[in-house]
Short mmCIF file of C-alpha atoms in Angstrom, two decimals:
data_model
loop_
_atom_site.label_atom_id
_atom_site.label_comp_id
_atom_site.label_asym_id
_atom_site.label_seq_id
_atom_site.Cartn_x
_atom_site.Cartn_y
_atom_site.Cartn_z
CA MET A 201 12.98 -61.52 -19.32
CA LYS A 202 14.01 -58.75 -22.07
CA THR A 203 10.55 -58.94 -23.36
CA ILE A 204 9.19 -58.01 -20.06
CA ASN A 205 12.01 -54.59 -19.81
CA ILE A 206 11.13 -53.32 -23.28
CA LEU A 207 7.47 -53.12 -22.59
CA LEU A 208 8.00 -51.99 -19.05
CA LEU A 209 10.18 -48.72 -21.15
CA TYR A 210 7.34 -48.75 -23.53
CA LEU A 211 4.86 -47.70 -21.14
CA VAL A 212 7.18 -45.71 -18.84
CA THR A 213 8.42 -43.70 -22.22
CA SER A 214 4.22 -43.44 -23.13
CA MET A 215 3.00 -42.22 -19.82
CA ASN A 216 6.02 -39.39 -20.02
CA ALA A 217 4.66 -38.92 -23.33
CA PHE A 218 1.08 -37.83 -21.48
CA ALA A 219 2.67 -36.22 -18.56
CA GLN A 220 0.66 -33.43 -17.54
CA LEU A 221 1.77 -30.52 -14.81
CA LYS A 222 -0.74 -28.76 -13.13
CA ILE A 223 -0.23 -25.40 -11.31
CA GLY A 224 -2.61 -23.37 -9.51
CA ILE A 225 -1.76 -19.78 -10.01
CA PRO A 226 -3.92 -16.99 -8.62
CA ARG A 227 -4.79 -15.19 -12.00
CA ILE A 228 -4.12 -15.38 -15.52
CA SER A 229 -4.99 -12.36 -17.25
CA GLU A 230 -7.66 -12.31 -19.68
CA ASN A 231 -5.64 -11.49 -23.04
CA LEU A 232 -2.55 -12.57 -22.63
CA ASN A 233 -0.05 -9.90 -23.51
CA HIS A 234 3.68 -10.52 -23.43
CA LEU A 235 4.03 -6.50 -23.56
CA GLU A 236 2.05 -5.99 -20.51
CA ILE A 237 3.37 -7.83 -17.68
CA HIS A 238 2.27 -6.59 -14.45
CA SER A 239 2.38 -9.74 -12.35
CA VAL A 240 4.63 -12.49 -11.65
CA SER A 241 1.79 -14.90 -12.86
CA GLU A 242 2.45 -13.64 -16.43
CA TYR A 243 6.36 -13.91 -15.97
CA VAL A 244 5.79 -17.10 -14.67
CA ILE A 245 3.71 -18.14 -17.87
CA PHE A 246 5.62 -16.28 -20.32
CA ASP A 247 8.95 -18.46 -19.05
CA ASP A 248 7.03 -21.18 -20.57
CA LEU A 249 5.86 -19.74 -23.79
CA LEU A 250 8.79 -17.32 -25.36
CA ARG A 251 12.16 -17.34 -25.91
CA SER A 252 14.45 -14.34 -25.52
CA LEU A 253 17.71 -13.36 -27.65
CA ILE A 254 19.98 -12.93 -24.59
CA LYS A 255 19.64 -14.78 -21.14
CA PHE A 256 20.89 -15.48 -17.66
CA ASP A 257 23.30 -18.35 -16.89
CA SER A 258 23.23 -20.15 -13.56
CA ASN A 259 26.15 -18.01 -12.49
CA GLY A 260 23.89 -15.06 -12.97
CA GLU A 261 25.88 -13.78 -16.11
CA LEU A 262 24.84 -13.18 -19.60
CA ALA A 263 24.85 -16.27 -21.76
CA PRO A 264 23.48 -16.78 -25.37
CA ASP A 265 20.07 -17.51 -26.19
CA LEU A 266 18.73 -16.88 -29.67
CA ALA A 267 21.35 -14.53 -30.43
CA GLU A 268 24.70 -16.44 -30.39
CA SER A 269 26.60 -13.74 -29.95
CA TRP A 270 27.03 -9.93 -29.67
CA GLU A 271 29.20 -7.16 -30.49
CA ILE A 272 28.82 -3.23 -28.68
CA LYS A 273 29.58 -0.03 -30.72
CA ASP A 274 29.39 3.49 -30.33
CA GLN A 275 29.66 4.38 -26.09
CA TYR A 276 27.24 1.48 -25.37
CA LYS A 277 24.43 2.91 -27.73
CA LYS A 278 24.50 0.01 -30.50
CA PHE A 279 24.53 -3.46 -30.24
CA VAL A 280 24.87 -6.17 -32.67
CA LEU A 281 23.72 -9.52 -32.11
CA LYS A 282 24.66 -12.62 -34.01
CA ILE A 283 21.52 -15.13 -34.42
CA LYS A 284 22.04 -19.23 -33.67
CA PRO A 285 20.98 -20.80 -37.06
CA ASN A 286 18.33 -23.57 -37.72
CA GLN A 287 16.32 -22.36 -34.72
CA TYR A 288 12.75 -23.02 -34.95
CA PHE A 289 9.20 -22.02 -34.00
CA SER A 290 6.89 -24.54 -31.95
CA ASP A 291 5.13 -25.16 -35.82
CA ASN A 292 8.26 -26.36 -37.27
CA SER A 293 9.33 -22.81 -39.21
CA LEU A 294 12.49 -21.17 -39.02
CA ILE A 295 13.06 -18.33 -36.33
CA THR A 296 14.62 -15.98 -38.87
CA THR A 297 16.24 -12.42 -38.19
CA LYS A 298 13.23 -11.22 -39.89
CA ASP A 299 10.75 -12.42 -36.97
CA ILE A 300 13.61 -10.92 -34.47
CA THR A 301 13.24 -7.86 -35.76
CA LYS A 302 10.25 -7.73 -35.84
CA SER A 303 9.20 -8.90 -32.49
CA LEU A 304 11.52 -5.69 -31.38
CA GLN A 305 9.84 -3.21 -33.23
CA ASN A 306 6.67 -4.48 -30.50
CA VAL A 307 8.57 -2.75 -28.01
CA LEU A 308 8.86 0.20 -30.45
CA ALA A 309 4.89 0.56 -30.78
CA ASN A 310 4.48 0.05 -27.30
CA PRO A 311 7.16 1.64 -25.66
CA ASP A 312 5.83 1.80 -22.12
CA ILE A 313 6.98 -1.31 -20.97
CA VAL A 314 7.41 -2.49 -16.99
CA HIS A 315 10.87 -4.51 -17.57
CA GLY A 316 12.67 -1.66 -19.55
CA ASP A 317 12.17 1.59 -21.07
CA GLY A 318 11.22 0.94 -24.58
CA ASN A 319 11.16 5.00 -25.33
CA LYS A 320 14.98 4.46 -25.24
CA ILE A 321 14.88 2.50 -28.66
CA LYS A 322 16.30 4.47 -31.44
CA LYS A 323 16.03 1.92 -34.30
CA ILE A 324 15.68 -1.74 -34.87
CA SER A 325 17.65 -2.55 -38.17
CA LEU A 326 18.14 -6.09 -39.77
CA LEU A 327 21.63 -6.19 -41.34
CA ASN A 328 21.36 -9.41 -43.26
CA ASP A 329 20.33 -12.89 -42.77
CA THR A 330 22.51 -13.64 -39.54
CA GLN A 331 22.88 -9.91 -37.82
CA ILE A 332 20.62 -7.64 -36.22
CA GLU A 333 20.76 -3.90 -34.41
CA ILE A 334 19.31 -2.07 -31.75
CA GLU A 335 20.59 1.44 -31.77
CA LEU A 336 19.47 3.47 -28.28
CA SER A 337 18.89 6.92 -28.60
CA GLU A 338 21.49 7.28 -25.47
CA SER A 339 24.06 4.83 -24.11
CA ASN A 340 22.86 2.34 -21.94
CA PRO A 341 25.77 -0.56 -21.00
CA PHE A 342 23.11 -2.60 -18.90
CA PHE A 343 20.58 -2.57 -21.97
CA LEU A 344 21.53 -6.43 -22.65
CA THR A 345 20.41 -7.44 -19.58
CA GLU A 346 16.64 -5.92 -20.30
CA LEU A 347 16.76 -8.26 -23.49
CA SER A 348 16.12 -11.80 -21.60
CA ALA A 349 12.52 -10.12 -19.92
CA PRO A 350 9.45 -11.34 -21.82
CA GLU A 351 8.56 -8.29 -23.52
CA TYR A 352 11.62 -8.30 -25.53
CA ARG A 353 11.18 -12.20 -25.85
CA ILE A 354 10.83 -13.32 -29.54
CA VAL A 355 7.37 -13.98 -31.52
CA LYS A 356 5.95 -15.38 -34.50
CA THR A 357 4.57 -12.12 -36.09
CA THR A 358 1.70 -13.97 -37.80
CA ASP A 359 0.06 -15.39 -34.27
CA ALA A 360 -1.17 -13.18 -31.75
CA LYS A 361 -2.45 -16.40 -29.09
CA TYR A 362 0.27 -17.89 -28.75
CA GLY A 363 -0.61 -20.76 -30.79
CA VAL A 364 3.07 -20.84 -31.84
CA THR A 365 5.59 -20.09 -29.73
CA SER A 366 9.85 -19.64 -29.73
CA GLY A 367 9.78 -21.04 -25.93
CA PRO A 368 9.29 -24.72 -24.69
CA TYR A 369 5.57 -24.51 -24.83
CA PHE A 370 2.41 -23.39 -26.79
CA VAL A 371 -0.99 -22.44 -25.81
CA THR A 372 -3.68 -25.15 -27.06
CA ASN A 373 -6.60 -23.89 -24.95
CA ASN A 374 -7.17 -20.38 -23.41
CA SER A 375 -10.15 -19.88 -21.25
CA SER A 376 -8.95 -17.31 -18.37
CA SER A 377 -11.79 -18.21 -15.80
CA LYS A 378 -10.96 -22.05 -15.91
CA LYS A 379 -7.36 -22.88 -17.72
CA LEU A 380 -4.68 -22.05 -19.87
CA SER A 381 -3.30 -25.43 -21.69
CA LEU A 382 0.57 -25.79 -22.85
CA LYS A 383 1.72 -28.55 -25.02
CA LEU A 384 5.87 -29.18 -25.67
CA ASN A 385 7.27 -27.48 -28.13
CA GLU A 386 9.47 -30.42 -29.94
CA HIS A 387 11.42 -28.08 -31.69
CA TYR A 388 13.02 -26.04 -28.55
CA PRO A 389 16.65 -27.02 -27.93
CA PHE A 390 16.10 -28.88 -24.51
CA GLU A 391 19.19 -29.28 -22.12
CA THR A 392 17.87 -32.54 -20.97
CA ASN A 393 14.58 -35.02 -21.06
CA VAL A 394 11.71 -33.20 -20.10
CA LYS A 395 8.72 -35.28 -18.34
CA PHE A 396 6.25 -32.94 -18.18
CA LYS A 397 4.64 -32.38 -22.00
CA GLY A 398 1.74 -30.58 -20.81
CA VAL A 399 1.03 -28.09 -18.60
CA ASP A 400 -2.02 -27.06 -17.44
CA TYR A 401 -2.35 -23.56 -15.55
CA LEU A 402 -5.68 -23.39 -13.25
CA PRO A 403 -6.60 -19.93 -11.73
CA TYR A 404 -8.08 -20.07 -8.08
CA GLN A 405 -9.03 -17.82 -5.49
CA LYS A 406 -9.19 -20.12 -2.28
CA ILE A 407 -7.46 -23.79 -2.60
CA THR A 408 -10.43 -26.11 -1.98
CA GLU A 409 -10.17 -29.92 -1.16
CA LYS A 410 -10.36 -30.81 -4.90
CA GLU A 411 -7.64 -28.65 -5.82
CA LEU A 412 -5.41 -29.85 -3.26
CA GLU A 413 -5.64 -33.40 -5.01
CA ASP A 414 -5.57 -32.48 -8.75
CA LEU A 415 -2.98 -29.96 -8.50
CA ASP A 416 1.26 -30.23 -8.44
CA ILE A 417 2.14 -27.07 -7.73
CA ILE A 418 0.76 -23.75 -6.02
CA TRP A 419 1.83 -20.35 -6.07
CA PRO A 420 0.25 -18.50 -3.32
CA THR A 421 -1.55 -15.68 -3.54
CA SER A 422 -0.26 -12.81 -1.20
CA THR A 423 -3.07 -12.91 0.99
CA MET A 424 -2.37 -16.40 1.91
CA GLY A 425 -2.02 -17.23 5.44
CA LEU A 426 0.19 -19.22 8.07
CA SER A 427 -3.00 -21.40 8.61
CA GLU A 428 -3.55 -21.76 5.31
CA ILE A 429 -0.17 -23.12 4.34
CA GLU A 430 0.09 -25.24 7.12
CA ASN A 431 -3.91 -27.23 5.88
CA ILE A 432 -1.71 -27.37 2.20
CA ILE A 433 1.11 -29.45 3.70
CA LYS A 434 -0.79 -31.52 5.70
CA HIS A 435 -2.76 -32.60 2.44
CA GLY A 436 1.08 -33.86 0.96
CA TYR A 437 2.65 -30.66 -0.32
CA TYR A 438 6.11 -29.21 0.67
CA VAL A 439 7.20 -25.61 0.45
CA TYR A 440 10.12 -25.16 -1.91
CA LYS A 441 11.67 -21.79 -1.26
CA LEU A 442 12.43 -19.20 -4.19
CA ASN A 443 15.74 -16.86 -3.88
CA LEU A 444 13.17 -14.02 -4.37
CA GLY A 445 11.39 -11.84 -2.06
CA PHE A 446 8.94 -9.05 -2.42
CA SER A 447 9.07 -6.42 -0.42
CA TYR A 448 5.25 -4.73 0.42
CA TRP A 449 5.29 -0.60 0.99
CA LEU A 450 2.73 1.94 1.09
CA SER A 451 4.21 4.77 -1.64
CA LEU A 452 2.87 8.66 -0.13
CA ASN A 453 2.72 10.72 -2.98
CA PRO A 454 4.58 13.96 -2.85
CA ASN A 455 2.68 15.52 -5.52
CA THR A 456 -0.60 15.50 -3.16
CA LEU A 457 0.65 15.32 0.39
CA ASN A 458 3.07 18.07 1.87
CA LYS A 459 6.41 16.64 3.97
CA ASN A 460 4.22 17.59 6.83
CA GLU A 461 1.20 15.61 6.46
CA ARG A 462 3.55 12.78 5.20
CA ILE A 463 5.35 12.47 8.26
CA GLN A 464 1.95 12.56 10.39
CA ILE A 465 0.41 9.34 8.09
CA LYS A 466 3.94 7.90 9.32
CA HIS A 467 3.48 8.47 12.80
CA LYS A 468 0.48 7.36 12.68
CA LEU A 469 1.07 3.91 10.67
CA ASP A 470 4.30 3.46 13.18
CA SER A 471 1.93 3.61 16.49
CA ILE A 472 -1.15 0.98 14.71
CA PHE A 473 1.60 -1.40 13.75
CA LYS A 474 3.97 -1.09 16.70
CA ASN A 475 1.82 -4.05 18.92
CA SER A 476 0.04 -5.74 15.71
CA SER A 477 0.52 -8.95 15.35
CA PHE A 478 -0.36 -9.11 11.59
CA PHE A 479 2.90 -9.66 10.41
CA SER A 480 3.23 -12.91 12.46
CA ASN A 481 -0.17 -14.15 11.52
CA ASN A 482 0.46 -14.19 7.96
CA ASN A 483 4.16 -15.44 8.02
CA PHE A 484 5.69 -11.46 6.98
CA SER A 485 8.88 -10.32 8.33
CA ARG A 486 8.55 -6.56 9.31
CA SER A 487 10.24 -3.76 7.24
CA ARG A 488 11.89 -1.32 7.57
CA GLN A 489 13.24 -0.07 4.25
CA LEU A 490 12.30 -0.11 0.77
CA PHE A 491 14.61 -2.94 -0.16
CA LEU A 492 15.17 -6.80 1.01
CA PRO A 493 18.34 -5.87 3.63
CA TYR A 494 21.19 -7.57 3.79
CA GLY A 495 23.36 -6.87 0.51
CA PRO A 496 24.75 -3.83 -1.11
CA GLY A 497 23.43 -0.63 -1.10
CA ARG A 498 20.92 -1.35 2.01
CA LEU A 499 20.84 0.39 4.90
CA THR A 500 21.70 -0.85 8.32
CA ASP A 501 19.30 -0.33 11.43
CA GLU A 502 21.17 2.52 12.41
CA ASN A 503 21.27 4.40 9.40
CA ILE A 504 17.39 3.94 9.46
CA ASP A 505 17.31 5.07 12.97
CA SER A 506 19.05 8.04 12.29
CA ILE A 507 16.76 8.96 9.38
CA ASN A 508 13.54 8.71 11.41
CA LEU A 509 15.51 10.66 14.27
CA LYS A 510 15.61 13.38 12.14
CA LEU A 511 12.27 13.42 11.15
CA GLY A 512 10.76 14.92 14.02
CA LYS A 513 7.71 14.43 16.51
CA ASP A 514 4.37 13.63 15.20
CA THR A 515 2.63 17.43 15.13
CA SER A 516 -0.86 15.87 15.39
CA GLN A 517 -2.54 18.24 12.71
CA LYS A 518 -6.08 17.07 11.25
CA LEU A 519 -5.29 15.60 8.17
CA LYS A 520 -7.34 16.37 5.04
CA LYS A 521 -8.84 13.08 3.70
CA ILE A 522 -6.71 10.47 2.34
CA LYS A 523 -7.02 9.14 -1.09
CA VAL A 524 -6.08 5.46 -1.00
CA LEU A 525 -5.43 2.92 -3.75
CA LEU A 526 -5.56 -0.84 -2.44
CA PRO A 527 -5.05 -4.29 -4.00
CA LYS A 528 -8.58 -6.10 -3.92
CA SER A 529 -6.78 -8.94 -2.63
CA ILE A 530 -5.58 -6.83 0.51
CA GLN A 531 -5.60 -8.80 3.76
CA ASN A 532 -8.89 -8.00 5.73
CA GLU A 533 -7.04 -7.15 8.77
CA LEU A 534 -4.21 -4.90 6.94
CA LEU A 535 -7.54 -3.40 5.48
CA LEU A 536 -9.15 -2.68 9.04
CA LEU A 537 -5.77 -1.44 10.43
CA LEU A 538 -4.85 1.20 8.21
CA LYS A 539 -9.20 2.26 8.10
CA SER A 540 -8.70 2.53 11.99
CA SER A 541 -5.02 4.52 11.46
CA PHE A 542 -7.21 7.91 9.89
CA ASP A 543 -10.37 9.79 10.58
CA GLN A 544 -11.20 9.79 6.70
CA LEU A 545 -10.18 7.44 4.26
CA ASP A 546 -11.24 7.35 0.71
CA LEU A 547 -10.82 3.96 -0.36
CA HIS A 548 -9.96 3.04 -4.20
CA PHE A 549 -9.22 -0.46 -5.12
CA TYR A 550 -7.35 -2.37 -8.36
CA SER A 551 -7.46 -6.04 -8.97
CA ASP A 552 -4.10 -6.35 -10.96
CA PHE A 553 -0.81 -4.06 -11.59
CA SER A 554 -2.20 -3.72 -15.17
CA GLU A 555 -5.31 -1.96 -13.20
CA TYR A 556 -3.38 -0.01 -11.34
CA SER A 557 -1.64 1.08 -14.28
CA LYS A 558 -4.93 2.83 -15.72
CA LEU A 559 -5.87 4.27 -12.62
CA ILE A 560 -2.89 6.38 -11.89
CA LYS A 561 -2.91 7.80 -15.03
CA GLN A 562 -6.87 8.49 -14.65
CA HIS A 563 -6.23 10.07 -11.18
CA GLN A 564 -4.30 11.27 -8.54
CA TYR A 565 -4.43 9.16 -5.26
CA ASP A 566 -2.81 10.14 -1.97
CA VAL A 567 -1.55 6.71 -0.42
CA SER A 568 -1.12 3.42 -2.69
CA LEU A 569 0.07 -0.19 -1.42
CA VAL A 570 1.90 -1.85 -3.72
CA ASN A 571 5.01 -4.37 -4.09
CA ASN A 572 7.76 -5.60 -6.42
CA ASP A 573 10.83 -7.85 -6.21
CA LEU A 574 13.80 -5.92 -4.60
CA SER A 575 15.60 -9.14 -3.35
CA SER A 576 18.34 -9.27 -6.11
CA ILE A 577 21.73 -8.98 -5.48
CA ASP A 578 22.05 -5.87 -7.52
CA LEU A 579 18.82 -3.92 -7.59
CA ARG A 580 19.68 -2.09 -10.45
CA SER A 581 16.98 -3.77 -13.12
CA SER A 582 14.40 -4.13 -9.91
CA LEU A 583 14.88 -0.25 -9.53
CA VAL A 584 13.57 0.52 -13.19
CA VAL A 585 10.87 -1.58 -12.76
CA THR A 586 9.80 0.12 -9.30
CA PHE A 587 10.42 3.75 -10.66
CA ASN A 588 9.21 3.06 -14.34
CA ALA A 589 7.59 6.47 -15.68
CA SER A 590 4.79 4.57 -17.08
CA ARG A 591 4.00 2.62 -14.01
CA PRO A 592 5.85 4.30 -10.89
CA LEU A 593 5.17 2.15 -7.86
CA VAL A 594 7.03 5.05 -5.79
CA TRP A 595 5.78 8.71 -6.45
CA THR A 596 8.59 11.25 -6.92
CA GLU A 597 7.77 14.52 -6.82
CA LYS A 598 7.18 15.96 -10.26
CA SER A 599 9.64 19.01 -9.86
CA ASN A 600 12.40 17.52 -8.23
CA LYS A 601 15.32 16.43 -10.63
CA ASP A 602 17.25 14.31 -7.84
CA TYR A 603 16.00 11.23 -8.38
CA VAL A 604 16.05 11.19 -12.06
CA ALA A 605 20.18 11.86 -11.86
CA LEU A 606 20.18 9.14 -8.88
CA LEU A 607 18.42 6.68 -10.97
CA LYS A 608 20.27 7.25 -14.14
CA ASN A 609 23.81 7.25 -12.59
CA ILE A 610 22.11 3.76 -10.99
CA ASN A 611 21.23 2.48 -14.55
CA THR A 612 24.74 3.65 -16.30
CA GLU A 613 26.91 3.56 -13.44
CA LEU A 614 29.82 0.42 -14.83
CA ASN A 615 31.81 0.49 -11.59
CA SER A 616 29.86 -1.20 -9.04
CA VAL A 617 30.72 -0.28 -5.91
CA LYS A 618 30.07 3.24 -7.32
CA ARG A 619 26.16 2.17 -8.38
CA TYR A 620 25.80 0.38 -5.13
CA ALA A 621 26.56 3.63 -3.14
CA SER A 622 24.01 5.44 -5.32
CA ILE A 623 21.33 3.13 -4.62
CA LYS A 624 22.04 3.55 -0.75
CA GLN A 625 21.55 7.18 -1.70
CA LEU A 626 18.58 6.21 -2.88
CA GLY A 627 17.16 4.16 -0.30
CA GLU A 628 18.60 6.55 2.40
CA LYS A 629 16.60 10.02 0.05
CA ILE A 630 12.85 8.12 -0.04
CA LEU A 631 12.93 7.12 3.78
CA SER A 632 14.27 11.07 4.37
CA ASP A 633 11.93 12.58 1.83
CA VAL A 634 9.02 9.90 3.38
CA ILE A 635 7.29 8.87 0.07
CA VAL A 636 7.80 5.08 0.48
CA TYR A 637 6.34 3.48 4.42
CA PRO A 638 7.61 0.03 3.97
CA LEU A 639 5.36 -2.77 5.46
CA TYR A 640 6.79 -5.89 4.82
CA TYR A 641 9.00 -8.40 3.32
CA ASP A 642 6.91 -12.22 1.58
CA TYR A 643 9.64 -14.29 0.49
CA GLY A 644 9.06 -16.15 -2.14
CA PHE A 645 8.00 -19.65 -1.97
CA VAL A 646 6.03 -22.61 -3.74
CA LEU A 647 3.49 -25.46 -2.92
CA ALA A 648 4.78 -28.51 -4.35
CA LYS A 649 3.16 -31.87 -4.34
CA LYS A 650 5.56 -34.62 -2.91
CA GLY A 651 6.79 -36.74 -5.66
CA ILE A 652 7.58 -33.40 -7.74
CA ASP A 653 10.77 -32.70 -8.05
CA LEU A 654 11.88 -28.78 -8.37
CA SER A 655 15.77 -29.70 -7.82
CA GLN A 656 16.82 -28.75 -11.66
CA LEU A 657 15.69 -25.52 -11.18
CA ASN A 658 18.46 -22.81 -11.01
CA LYS A 659 17.89 -21.42 -6.96
CA SER A 660 20.02 -18.60 -8.40
CA GLY A 661 18.29 -16.82 -10.21
CA ALA A 662 14.41 -18.78 -9.16
CA GLU A 663 14.06 -20.14 -12.38
CA THR A 664 10.22 -21.66 -12.68
CA PHE A 665 10.30 -23.64 -16.14
CA SER A 666 7.94 -26.26 -16.52
CA TRP A 667 10.20 -28.06 -18.71
CA LYS A 668 13.19 -28.64 -16.17
CA ILE A 669 10.05 -30.17 -13.07
CA LYS A 670 10.32 -33.77 -13.33
#
């Protein structure tokens, strides 16, 4: 009997050693680059590949990762981080302060990152074998929170393809048209036993019957409708809800459209969406403000009604030809609704936010359809991404300094009550100025095959780490 038990234990251990997790994901970038994060897919992948200096714990508080402690100096302008000893890359080479300094200097060389602002970093200094110092050009009491983002994570300077990494997995094969294969980093300090020693990310356009058989987890596309979700569930999947929600909206450019034109566009859209079944057909919640509701800094329905009342009625003046930038993945029903709203449209499309970023630098658009995660309790970090000057998702009038002042206050105010009041003021202002037309909320979820256990993931932070999946 003892021999049989030993044999069974060996077989289970052997199976786990080769257990492969297969994740369907809408898209994999042709050139993976942690300094250019433009989609949820890229964020999820780099959670598996790169380790941060500082992370968030299960309560949403800052916690040590590669840095074991930190000291704040000069009124939040200097941050000295002490690095943990005996931490290793996936090739078993030591992670040194030199590696960390060079990783952060990559941000200095590519400052226009999405999650943060590399332009505000003045200098990165290697103090000794255990400490580094980050100096900012201006005070930022929330800078440490940025260090958890993929752009600030630690890479091995000699490897550009993530074949050697600091995170839980490393890349063994990257054929973006077919799959991205990862293997477990045995030198990562895992907190528990890991079931899946390998992970395959498999891009898809439309889920096929074969993919439903082969995949373990499916990240849905933004255009996946209710009927498609129900079909996937019938094939042995269940919905795992994330503490995550995306807001979708139309940005109305105040640099190309005057306020009367923006108000007229709003009224036309209100009329066309009033009796539309688009939102219910696609499992979306109709939105009335930029942020997801029910939290500090959010507007009440009464606040929104009051703002709309002050905007006045439709003047019905003839609109000029509107230049519109839309995602290529836009639902056909939504595209038809937009076309029916206006007499003249000049339509342009972007495949992802990387292309969006390039296009808005090259051309001026009147309207764009965009989205972002705006579900956090404290929206400060999400607003940094939304209004990031290198890739704005909301356009503001170039001569209007009110937004700059508001955003600076949100990004530096330590008193949470005052910060939330500024966030609410921002929410009111963008609706009053009619630079945003809210469309819908898409609450985050993944589809997991029955038997795949996601219960170890921290829901408060919307974790996606593959090594925690059982």
